[in-house]
Short mmCIF file of C-alpha atoms and ligand atoms in Angstrom, two decimals:
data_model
loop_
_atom_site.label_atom_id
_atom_site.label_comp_id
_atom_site.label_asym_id
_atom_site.label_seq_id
_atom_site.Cartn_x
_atom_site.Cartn_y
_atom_site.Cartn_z
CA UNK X 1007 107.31 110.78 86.51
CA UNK X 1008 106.38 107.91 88.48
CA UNK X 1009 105.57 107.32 91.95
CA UNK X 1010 107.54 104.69 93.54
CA UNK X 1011 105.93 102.44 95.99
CA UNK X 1012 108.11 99.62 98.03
CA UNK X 1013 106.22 96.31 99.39
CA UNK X 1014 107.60 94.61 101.40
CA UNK X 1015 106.96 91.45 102.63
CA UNK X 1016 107.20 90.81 106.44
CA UNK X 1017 105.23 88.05 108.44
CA UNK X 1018 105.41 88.84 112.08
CA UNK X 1019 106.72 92.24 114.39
CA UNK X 1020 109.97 90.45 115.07
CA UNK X 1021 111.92 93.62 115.52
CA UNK X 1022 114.78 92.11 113.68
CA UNK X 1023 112.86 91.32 110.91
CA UNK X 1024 110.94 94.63 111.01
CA UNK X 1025 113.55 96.78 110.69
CA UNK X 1026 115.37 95.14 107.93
CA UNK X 1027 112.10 94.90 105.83
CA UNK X 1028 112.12 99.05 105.96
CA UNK X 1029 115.63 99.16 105.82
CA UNK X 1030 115.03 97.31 102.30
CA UNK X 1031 112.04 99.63 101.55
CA UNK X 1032 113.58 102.81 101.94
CA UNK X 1033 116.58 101.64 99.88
CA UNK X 1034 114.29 100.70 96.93
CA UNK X 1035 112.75 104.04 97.37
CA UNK X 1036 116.45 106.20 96.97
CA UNK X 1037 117.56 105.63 100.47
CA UNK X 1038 117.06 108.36 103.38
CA UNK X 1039 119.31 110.83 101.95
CA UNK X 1040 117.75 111.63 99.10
CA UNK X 1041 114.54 112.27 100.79
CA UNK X 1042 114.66 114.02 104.20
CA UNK X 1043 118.05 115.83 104.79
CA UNK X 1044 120.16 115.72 107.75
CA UNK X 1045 119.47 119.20 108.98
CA UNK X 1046 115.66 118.80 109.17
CA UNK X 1047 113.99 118.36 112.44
CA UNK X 1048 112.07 115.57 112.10
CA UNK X 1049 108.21 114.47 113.27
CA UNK X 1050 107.31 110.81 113.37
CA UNK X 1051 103.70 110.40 113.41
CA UNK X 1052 101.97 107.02 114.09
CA UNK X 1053 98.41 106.32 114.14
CA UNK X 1054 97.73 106.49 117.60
CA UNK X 1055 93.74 106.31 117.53
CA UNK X 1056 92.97 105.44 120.35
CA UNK X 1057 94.42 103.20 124.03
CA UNK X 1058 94.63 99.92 122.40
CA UNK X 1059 97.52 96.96 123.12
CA UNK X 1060 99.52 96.31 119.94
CA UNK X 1061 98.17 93.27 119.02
CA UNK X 1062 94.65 94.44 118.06
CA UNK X 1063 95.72 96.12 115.10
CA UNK X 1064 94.38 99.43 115.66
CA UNK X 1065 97.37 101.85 116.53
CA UNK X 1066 101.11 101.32 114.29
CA UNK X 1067 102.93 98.47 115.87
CA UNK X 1068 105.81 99.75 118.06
CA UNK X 1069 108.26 97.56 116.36
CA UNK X 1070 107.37 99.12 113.25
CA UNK X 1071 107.69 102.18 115.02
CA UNK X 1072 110.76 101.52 116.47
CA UNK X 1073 112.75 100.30 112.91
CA UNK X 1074 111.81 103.36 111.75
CA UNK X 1075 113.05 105.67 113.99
CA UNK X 1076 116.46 103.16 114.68
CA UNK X 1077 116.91 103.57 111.26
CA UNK X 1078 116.84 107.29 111.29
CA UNK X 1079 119.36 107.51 114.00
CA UNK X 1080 121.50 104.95 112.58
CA UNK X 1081 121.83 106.86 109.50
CA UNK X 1082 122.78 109.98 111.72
CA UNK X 1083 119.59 112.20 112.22
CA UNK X 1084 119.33 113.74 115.49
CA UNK X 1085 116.81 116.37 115.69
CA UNK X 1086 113.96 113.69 115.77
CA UNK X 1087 110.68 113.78 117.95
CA UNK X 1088 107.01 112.23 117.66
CA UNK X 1089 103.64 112.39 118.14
CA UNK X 1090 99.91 112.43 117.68
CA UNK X 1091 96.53 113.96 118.21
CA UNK X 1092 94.36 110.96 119.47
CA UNK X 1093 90.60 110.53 118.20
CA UNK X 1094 90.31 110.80 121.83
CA UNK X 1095 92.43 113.90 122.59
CA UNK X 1096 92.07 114.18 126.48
CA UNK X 1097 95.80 112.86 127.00
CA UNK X 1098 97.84 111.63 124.06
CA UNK X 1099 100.62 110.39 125.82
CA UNK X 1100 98.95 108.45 128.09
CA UNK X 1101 97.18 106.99 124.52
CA UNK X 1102 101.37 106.93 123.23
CA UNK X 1103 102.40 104.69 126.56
CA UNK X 1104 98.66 102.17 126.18
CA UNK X 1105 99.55 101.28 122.63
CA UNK X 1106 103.66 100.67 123.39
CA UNK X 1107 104.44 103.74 121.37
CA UNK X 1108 105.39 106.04 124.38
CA UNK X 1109 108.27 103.02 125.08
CA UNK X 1110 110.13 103.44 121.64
CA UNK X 1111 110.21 106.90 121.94
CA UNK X 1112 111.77 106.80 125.28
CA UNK X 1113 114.09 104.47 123.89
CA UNK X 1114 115.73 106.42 121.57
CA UNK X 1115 115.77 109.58 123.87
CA UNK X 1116 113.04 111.38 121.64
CA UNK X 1117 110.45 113.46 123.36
CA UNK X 1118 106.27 114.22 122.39
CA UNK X 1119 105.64 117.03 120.81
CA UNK X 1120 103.07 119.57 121.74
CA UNK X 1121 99.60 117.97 119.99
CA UNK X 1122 96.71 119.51 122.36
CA UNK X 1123 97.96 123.52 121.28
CA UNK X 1124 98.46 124.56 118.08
CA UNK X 1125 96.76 127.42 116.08
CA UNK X 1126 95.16 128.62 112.81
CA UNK X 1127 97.35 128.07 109.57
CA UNK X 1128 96.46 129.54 106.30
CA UNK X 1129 97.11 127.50 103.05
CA UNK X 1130 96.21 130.00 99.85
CA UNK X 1131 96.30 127.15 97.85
CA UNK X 1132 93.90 125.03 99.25
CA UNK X 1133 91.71 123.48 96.63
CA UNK X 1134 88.62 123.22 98.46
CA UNK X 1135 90.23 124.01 102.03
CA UNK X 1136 92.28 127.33 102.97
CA UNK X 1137 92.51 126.98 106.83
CA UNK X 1138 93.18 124.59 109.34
CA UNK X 1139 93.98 124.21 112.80
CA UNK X 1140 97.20 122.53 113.25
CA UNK X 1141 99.03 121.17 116.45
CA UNK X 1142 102.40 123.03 117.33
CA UNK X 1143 104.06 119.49 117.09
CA UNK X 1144 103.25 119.53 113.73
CA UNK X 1145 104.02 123.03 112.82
CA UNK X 1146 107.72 122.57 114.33
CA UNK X 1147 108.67 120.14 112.47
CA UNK X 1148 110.84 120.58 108.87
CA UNK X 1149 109.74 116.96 107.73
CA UNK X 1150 107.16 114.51 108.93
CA UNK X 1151 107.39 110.77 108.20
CA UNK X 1152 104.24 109.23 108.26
CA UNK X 1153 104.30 106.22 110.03
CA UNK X 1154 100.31 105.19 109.54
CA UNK X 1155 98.47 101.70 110.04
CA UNK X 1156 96.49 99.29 107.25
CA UNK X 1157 93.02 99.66 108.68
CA UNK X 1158 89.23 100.05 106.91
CA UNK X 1159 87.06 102.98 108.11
CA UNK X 1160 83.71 103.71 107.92
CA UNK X 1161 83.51 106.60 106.18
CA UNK X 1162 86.41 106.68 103.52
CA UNK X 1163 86.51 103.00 103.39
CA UNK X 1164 89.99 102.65 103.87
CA UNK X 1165 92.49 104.66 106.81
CA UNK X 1166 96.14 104.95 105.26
CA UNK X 1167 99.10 107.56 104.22
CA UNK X 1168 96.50 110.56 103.45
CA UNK X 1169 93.72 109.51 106.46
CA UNK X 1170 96.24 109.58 109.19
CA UNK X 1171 97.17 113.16 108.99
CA UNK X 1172 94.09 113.77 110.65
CA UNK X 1173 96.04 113.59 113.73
CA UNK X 1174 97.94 116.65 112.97
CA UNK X 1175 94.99 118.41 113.66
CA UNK X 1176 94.86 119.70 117.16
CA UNK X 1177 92.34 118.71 119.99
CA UNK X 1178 89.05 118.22 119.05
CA UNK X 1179 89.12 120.68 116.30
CA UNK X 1180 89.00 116.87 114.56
CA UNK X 1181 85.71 115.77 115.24
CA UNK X 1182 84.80 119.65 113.95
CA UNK X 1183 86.55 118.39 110.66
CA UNK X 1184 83.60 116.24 110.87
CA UNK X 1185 80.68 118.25 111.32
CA UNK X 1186 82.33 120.96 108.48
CA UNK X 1187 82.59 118.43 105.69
CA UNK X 1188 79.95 115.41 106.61
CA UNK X 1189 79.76 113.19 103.42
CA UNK X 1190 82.62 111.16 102.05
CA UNK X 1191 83.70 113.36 99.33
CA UNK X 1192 83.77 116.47 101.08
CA UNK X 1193 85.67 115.16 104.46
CA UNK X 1194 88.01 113.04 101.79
CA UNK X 1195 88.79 116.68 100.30
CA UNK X 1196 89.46 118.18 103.16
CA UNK X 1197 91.67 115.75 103.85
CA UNK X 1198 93.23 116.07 100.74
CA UNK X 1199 94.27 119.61 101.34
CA UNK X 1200 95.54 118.83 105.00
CA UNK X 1201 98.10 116.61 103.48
CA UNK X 1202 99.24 119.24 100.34
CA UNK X 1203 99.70 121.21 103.43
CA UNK X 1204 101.80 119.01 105.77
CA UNK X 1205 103.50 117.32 102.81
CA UNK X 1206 105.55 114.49 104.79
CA UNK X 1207 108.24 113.44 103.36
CA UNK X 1208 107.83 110.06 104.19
CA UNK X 1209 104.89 107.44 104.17
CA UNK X 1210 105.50 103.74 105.86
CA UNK X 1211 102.45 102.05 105.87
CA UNK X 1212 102.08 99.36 108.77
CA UNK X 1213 100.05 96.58 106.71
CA UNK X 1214 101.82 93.46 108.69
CA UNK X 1215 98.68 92.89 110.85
CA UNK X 1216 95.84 95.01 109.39
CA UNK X 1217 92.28 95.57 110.49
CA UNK X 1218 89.38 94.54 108.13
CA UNK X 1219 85.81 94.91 109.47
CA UNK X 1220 84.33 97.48 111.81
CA UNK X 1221 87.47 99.54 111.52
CA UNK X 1222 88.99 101.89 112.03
CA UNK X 1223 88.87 100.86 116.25
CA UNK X 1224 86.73 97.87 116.39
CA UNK X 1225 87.55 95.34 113.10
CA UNK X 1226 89.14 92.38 112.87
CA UNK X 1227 93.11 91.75 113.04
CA UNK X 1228 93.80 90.22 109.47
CA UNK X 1229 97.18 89.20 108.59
CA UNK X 1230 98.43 91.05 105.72
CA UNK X 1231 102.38 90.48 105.95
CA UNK X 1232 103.47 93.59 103.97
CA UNK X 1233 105.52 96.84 105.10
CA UNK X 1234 104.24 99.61 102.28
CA UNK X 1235 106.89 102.74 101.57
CA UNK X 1236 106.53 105.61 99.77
CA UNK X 1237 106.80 109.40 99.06
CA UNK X 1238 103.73 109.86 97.47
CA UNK X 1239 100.81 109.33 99.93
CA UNK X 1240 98.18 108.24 97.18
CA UNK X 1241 100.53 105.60 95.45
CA UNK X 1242 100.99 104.54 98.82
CA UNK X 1243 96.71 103.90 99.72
CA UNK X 1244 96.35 102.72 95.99
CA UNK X 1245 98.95 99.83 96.75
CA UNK X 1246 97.38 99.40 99.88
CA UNK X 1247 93.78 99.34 97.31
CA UNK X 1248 95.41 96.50 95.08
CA UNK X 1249 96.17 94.52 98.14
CA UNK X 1250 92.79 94.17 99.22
CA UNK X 1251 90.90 93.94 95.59
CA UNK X 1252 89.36 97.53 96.03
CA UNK X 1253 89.04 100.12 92.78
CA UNK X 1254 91.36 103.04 94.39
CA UNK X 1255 88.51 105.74 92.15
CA UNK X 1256 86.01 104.65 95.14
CA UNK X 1257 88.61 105.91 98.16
CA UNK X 1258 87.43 110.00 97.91
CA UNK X 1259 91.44 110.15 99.45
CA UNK X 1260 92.54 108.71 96.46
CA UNK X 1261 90.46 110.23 93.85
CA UNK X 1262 91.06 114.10 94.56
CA UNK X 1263 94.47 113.06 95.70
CA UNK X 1264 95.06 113.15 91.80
CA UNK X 1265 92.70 115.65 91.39
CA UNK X 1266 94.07 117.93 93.62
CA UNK X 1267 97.68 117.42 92.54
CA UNK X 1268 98.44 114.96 95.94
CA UNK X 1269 99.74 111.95 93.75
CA UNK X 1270 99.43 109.56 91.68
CA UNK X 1271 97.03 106.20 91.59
CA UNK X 1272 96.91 105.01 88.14
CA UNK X 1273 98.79 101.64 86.98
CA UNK X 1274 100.65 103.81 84.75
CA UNK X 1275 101.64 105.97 87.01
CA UNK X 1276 102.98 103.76 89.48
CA UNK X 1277 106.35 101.77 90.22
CA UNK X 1278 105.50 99.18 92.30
CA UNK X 1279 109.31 97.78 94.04
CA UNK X 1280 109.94 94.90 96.11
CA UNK X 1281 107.45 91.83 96.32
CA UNK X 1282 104.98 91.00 93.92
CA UNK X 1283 101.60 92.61 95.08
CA UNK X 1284 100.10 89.45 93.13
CA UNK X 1285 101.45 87.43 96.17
CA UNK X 1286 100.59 89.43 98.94
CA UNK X 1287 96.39 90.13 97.41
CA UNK X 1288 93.80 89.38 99.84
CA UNK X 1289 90.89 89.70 98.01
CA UNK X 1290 87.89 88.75 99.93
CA UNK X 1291 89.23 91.63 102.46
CA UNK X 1292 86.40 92.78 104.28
CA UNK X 1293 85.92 96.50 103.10
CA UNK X 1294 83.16 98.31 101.77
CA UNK X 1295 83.34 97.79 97.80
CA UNK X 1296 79.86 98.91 96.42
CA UNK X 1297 79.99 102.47 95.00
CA UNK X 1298 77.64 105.14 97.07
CA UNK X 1299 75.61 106.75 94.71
CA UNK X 1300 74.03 109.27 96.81
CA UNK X 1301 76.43 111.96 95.79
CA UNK X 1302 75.46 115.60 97.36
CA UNK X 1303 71.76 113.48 98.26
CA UNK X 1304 73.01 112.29 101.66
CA UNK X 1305 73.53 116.24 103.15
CA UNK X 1306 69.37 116.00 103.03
CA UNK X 1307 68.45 114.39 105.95
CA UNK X 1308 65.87 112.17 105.16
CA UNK X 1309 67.80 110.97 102.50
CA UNK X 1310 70.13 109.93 105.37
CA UNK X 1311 67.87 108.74 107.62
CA UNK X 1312 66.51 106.21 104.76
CA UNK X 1313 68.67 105.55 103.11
CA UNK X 1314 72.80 105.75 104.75
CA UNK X 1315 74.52 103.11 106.62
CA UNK X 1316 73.53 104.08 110.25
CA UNK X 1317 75.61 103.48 113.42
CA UNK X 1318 73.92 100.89 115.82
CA UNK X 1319 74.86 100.31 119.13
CA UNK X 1320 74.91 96.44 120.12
CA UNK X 1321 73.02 96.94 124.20
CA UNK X 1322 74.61 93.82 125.28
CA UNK X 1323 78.43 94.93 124.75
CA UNK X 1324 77.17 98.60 125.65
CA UNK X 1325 79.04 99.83 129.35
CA UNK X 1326 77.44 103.21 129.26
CA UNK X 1327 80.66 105.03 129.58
CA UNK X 1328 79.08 107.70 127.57
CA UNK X 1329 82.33 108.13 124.72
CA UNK X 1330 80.32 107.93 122.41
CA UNK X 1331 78.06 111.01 123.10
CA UNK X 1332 81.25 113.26 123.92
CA UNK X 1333 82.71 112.01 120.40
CA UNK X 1334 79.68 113.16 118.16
CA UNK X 1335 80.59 116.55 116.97
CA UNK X 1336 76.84 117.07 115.76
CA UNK X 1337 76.01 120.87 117.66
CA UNK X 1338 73.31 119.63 120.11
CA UNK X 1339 74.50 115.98 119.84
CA UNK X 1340 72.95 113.22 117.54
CA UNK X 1341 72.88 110.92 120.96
CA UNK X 1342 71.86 111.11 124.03
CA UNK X 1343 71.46 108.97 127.36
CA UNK X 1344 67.66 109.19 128.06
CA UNK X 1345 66.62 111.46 131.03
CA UNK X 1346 70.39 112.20 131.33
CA UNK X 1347 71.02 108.62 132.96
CA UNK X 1348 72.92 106.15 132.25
CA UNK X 1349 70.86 103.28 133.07
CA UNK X 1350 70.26 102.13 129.06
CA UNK X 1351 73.06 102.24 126.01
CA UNK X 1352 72.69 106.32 124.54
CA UNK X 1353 69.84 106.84 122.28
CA UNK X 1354 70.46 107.78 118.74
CA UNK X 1355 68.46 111.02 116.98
CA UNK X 1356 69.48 109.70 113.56
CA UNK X 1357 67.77 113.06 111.90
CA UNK X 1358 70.42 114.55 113.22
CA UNK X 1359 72.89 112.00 112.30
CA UNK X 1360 75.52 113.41 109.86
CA UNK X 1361 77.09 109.78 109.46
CA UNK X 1362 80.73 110.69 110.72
CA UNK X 1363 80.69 107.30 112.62
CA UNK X 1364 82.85 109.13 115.27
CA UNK X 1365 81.07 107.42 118.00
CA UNK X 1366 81.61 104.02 116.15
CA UNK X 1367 85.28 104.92 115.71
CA UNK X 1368 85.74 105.81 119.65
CA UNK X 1369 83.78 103.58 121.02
CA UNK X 1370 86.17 101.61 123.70
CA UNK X 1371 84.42 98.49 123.92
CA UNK X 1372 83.47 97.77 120.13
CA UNK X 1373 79.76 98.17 120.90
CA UNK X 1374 78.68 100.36 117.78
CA UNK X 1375 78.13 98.78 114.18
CA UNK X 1376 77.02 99.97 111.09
CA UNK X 1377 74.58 98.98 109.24
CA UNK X 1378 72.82 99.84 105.91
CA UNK X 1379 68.79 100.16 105.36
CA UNK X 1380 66.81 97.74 103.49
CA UNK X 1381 66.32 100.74 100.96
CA UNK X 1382 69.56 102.06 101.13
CA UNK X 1383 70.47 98.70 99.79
CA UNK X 1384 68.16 99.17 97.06
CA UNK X 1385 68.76 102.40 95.81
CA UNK X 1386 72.15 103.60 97.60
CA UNK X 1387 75.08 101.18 97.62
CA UNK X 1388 75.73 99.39 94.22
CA UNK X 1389 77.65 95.51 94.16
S1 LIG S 181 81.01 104.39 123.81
FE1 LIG S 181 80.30 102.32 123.47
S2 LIG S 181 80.24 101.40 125.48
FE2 LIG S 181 80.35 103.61 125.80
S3 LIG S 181 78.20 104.28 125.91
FE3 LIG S 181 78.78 104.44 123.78
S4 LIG S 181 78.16 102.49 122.87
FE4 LIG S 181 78.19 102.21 125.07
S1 LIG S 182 75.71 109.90 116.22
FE1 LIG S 182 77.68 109.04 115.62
S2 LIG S 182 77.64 108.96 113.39
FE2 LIG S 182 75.97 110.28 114.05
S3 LIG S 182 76.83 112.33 113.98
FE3 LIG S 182 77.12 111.61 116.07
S4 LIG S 182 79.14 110.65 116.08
FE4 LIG S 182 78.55 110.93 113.94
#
């Protein structure tokens, strides 16, 4: 069988607009019915990343957020709630109300669900994962919809259906995700698993202003003008791939997504609905597109100290908040604010460096980069 993917072309958050472009989707898909019955009590997740005003692109839009959820209740659901565990977990809805999400839920008489509690879940048929820690929000719920944003990210490339369930994933048991599997493949298996596990019934991907760049926090707003729908997580970030002219076998997500039984990715295995993804291709889309060919290389750490893209704080954009130091999960900290003060940007120990780019990722005021040695150009990362 197929996957079933819906694109759908919409150019601006007009809420209008917005909601009839997933009202479309979800019809092309089999309608709501046929996919999340009425009796379920239902989770909406967003990507809620971090405190960041709609416009930049780095949280789900609330109008996207809101056609969703309208949707639902039009169609009579009414055991409905949302919510998210934050990269920075200290108060989520606070995060919620900063990025306009907090409104739409308060709209529609929905309350957050319990993110910073949750406890250890067993899942037997983990492939290369058999426990997780997972938030009571998400554990309560019958069905999740997915309701993630178009964004690059440092480590997996791209952030989409399978990437965002990272914020089921209580407190910061996330950034110990980190530290537990470092390197692409093993954190993209991981997260493999944590979606076989949640299985949402839903995935809406938020691609109408997307992020290209330094994402997942501190990229570039890019106008991609597509809604993406679908029930199948992988079709979903492989349609997001086409869009942007990157080979889905690169994304680790994507890759043991059909490994591990997830979905599907292939052109054969795919029913693409909707617009034609021809029309809506951006294809000098700033994402990482050379293959990595240090494979299990880069958990030696000289081989990551030569050879990895490195985060790199910019000094002159640097507040010295310190968010960055409490967002490594590296035991002993891979940065550090010389003599304990914060007179000078935080100091990097790159031996210690596992290359999570967590600190890159929560950085407030876009002051960390990455960039890629000389050699690691050479002998690392292939055009
Ligand atoms: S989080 Fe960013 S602004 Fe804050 S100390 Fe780190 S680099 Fe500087
Ligand atoms: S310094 Fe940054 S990239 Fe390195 S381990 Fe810590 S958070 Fe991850």
């Amino acid at each position: 069988m197929t996957s079933k993917v819906a694109v759908i072309r919409c150019d601006s958050y007009d809420e209008e607009q917005v909601y009839k472009a997933v009202k479309e989707g979800i019809a092309l898909i089999g309608g709501l019915e046929c996919i999340v019955p009425k009796s379920d009590r239902i989770l909406f997740k967003p990507n809620l990343l971090n405190k960041a005003a709609p416009d930049k692109a780095v949280t789900t839009h609330p109008s996207v957020f809101d056609a969703v959820i309208r949707l639902f209740k039009e169609q009579g659901y009414d055991n409905m709630f949302y919510g998210d565990s934050p990269g920075n977990p200290t108060n989520p809805e606070k995060i919620a109300e900063g990025c306009g999400i907090k409104q739409v839920g308060e709209k529609y008489g929905l309350k957050y669900g319990e993110f910073n509690k949750g406890k250890t879940v067993n899942f037997p048929e983990g492939r290369f994962v058999k426990q997780f820690e997972i938030s009571e929000g998400a554990l309560e719920a019958d069905a999740i919809i997915n309701v993630c944003k178009m964004k690059t990210h440092q480590l997996g490339r791209i952030t989409g259906g399978v990437k965002n369930l990272l914020g089921c994933v209580y407190g910061l048991n996330k950034g110990m995700c980190h530290a537990k599997f470092p390197d692409p493949e093993s954190f993209g298996k991981m997260l493999v698993d944590l979606s076989r596990y949640l299985a949402p019934k839903l995935h809406i991907m938020d691609g109408i202003v997307a992020m290209e760049g330094n994402g997942p926090f501190s990229g570039t707003q890019v106008n991609m003008n597509v809604l993406l729908i679908s029930t199948d997580p992988v079709a979903l970030d492989a349609v997001f791939c086409k869009l942007i002219n990157l080979d889905p076998s690169l994304v680790p997500t994507i890759k043991y997504g059909e490994e591990f039984g997830l979905g599907k990715y292939r052109d054969e295995d795919l029913e693409i609905l909707g617009a034609e993804v021809s029309d809506l291709i951006k294809a000098d889309f700033d994402v990482s597109r050379e293959a990595a060919r240090a494979g299990k290389w880069q958990n030696l750490s000289v081989v990551r100290s030569l050879l990895l893209k490195k985060p790199v704080i910019m000094a002159e954009k640097c507040i010295k908040c310190g968010v960055c130091v409490d967002a490594c999960p590296v035991e002993g900290k891979a940065m550090y604010f010389k003599d304990d003060k914060r007179q000078n940007p935080p100091l990097y120990r790159y031996d210690k460096c596992i290359r999570c780019y967590c600190c890159q990722e929560m950085c407030p005021e876009k002051a960390i980069t990455v960039k890629t040695p000389a050699l690691g150009k050479l002998l690392i990362y292939k055009k």
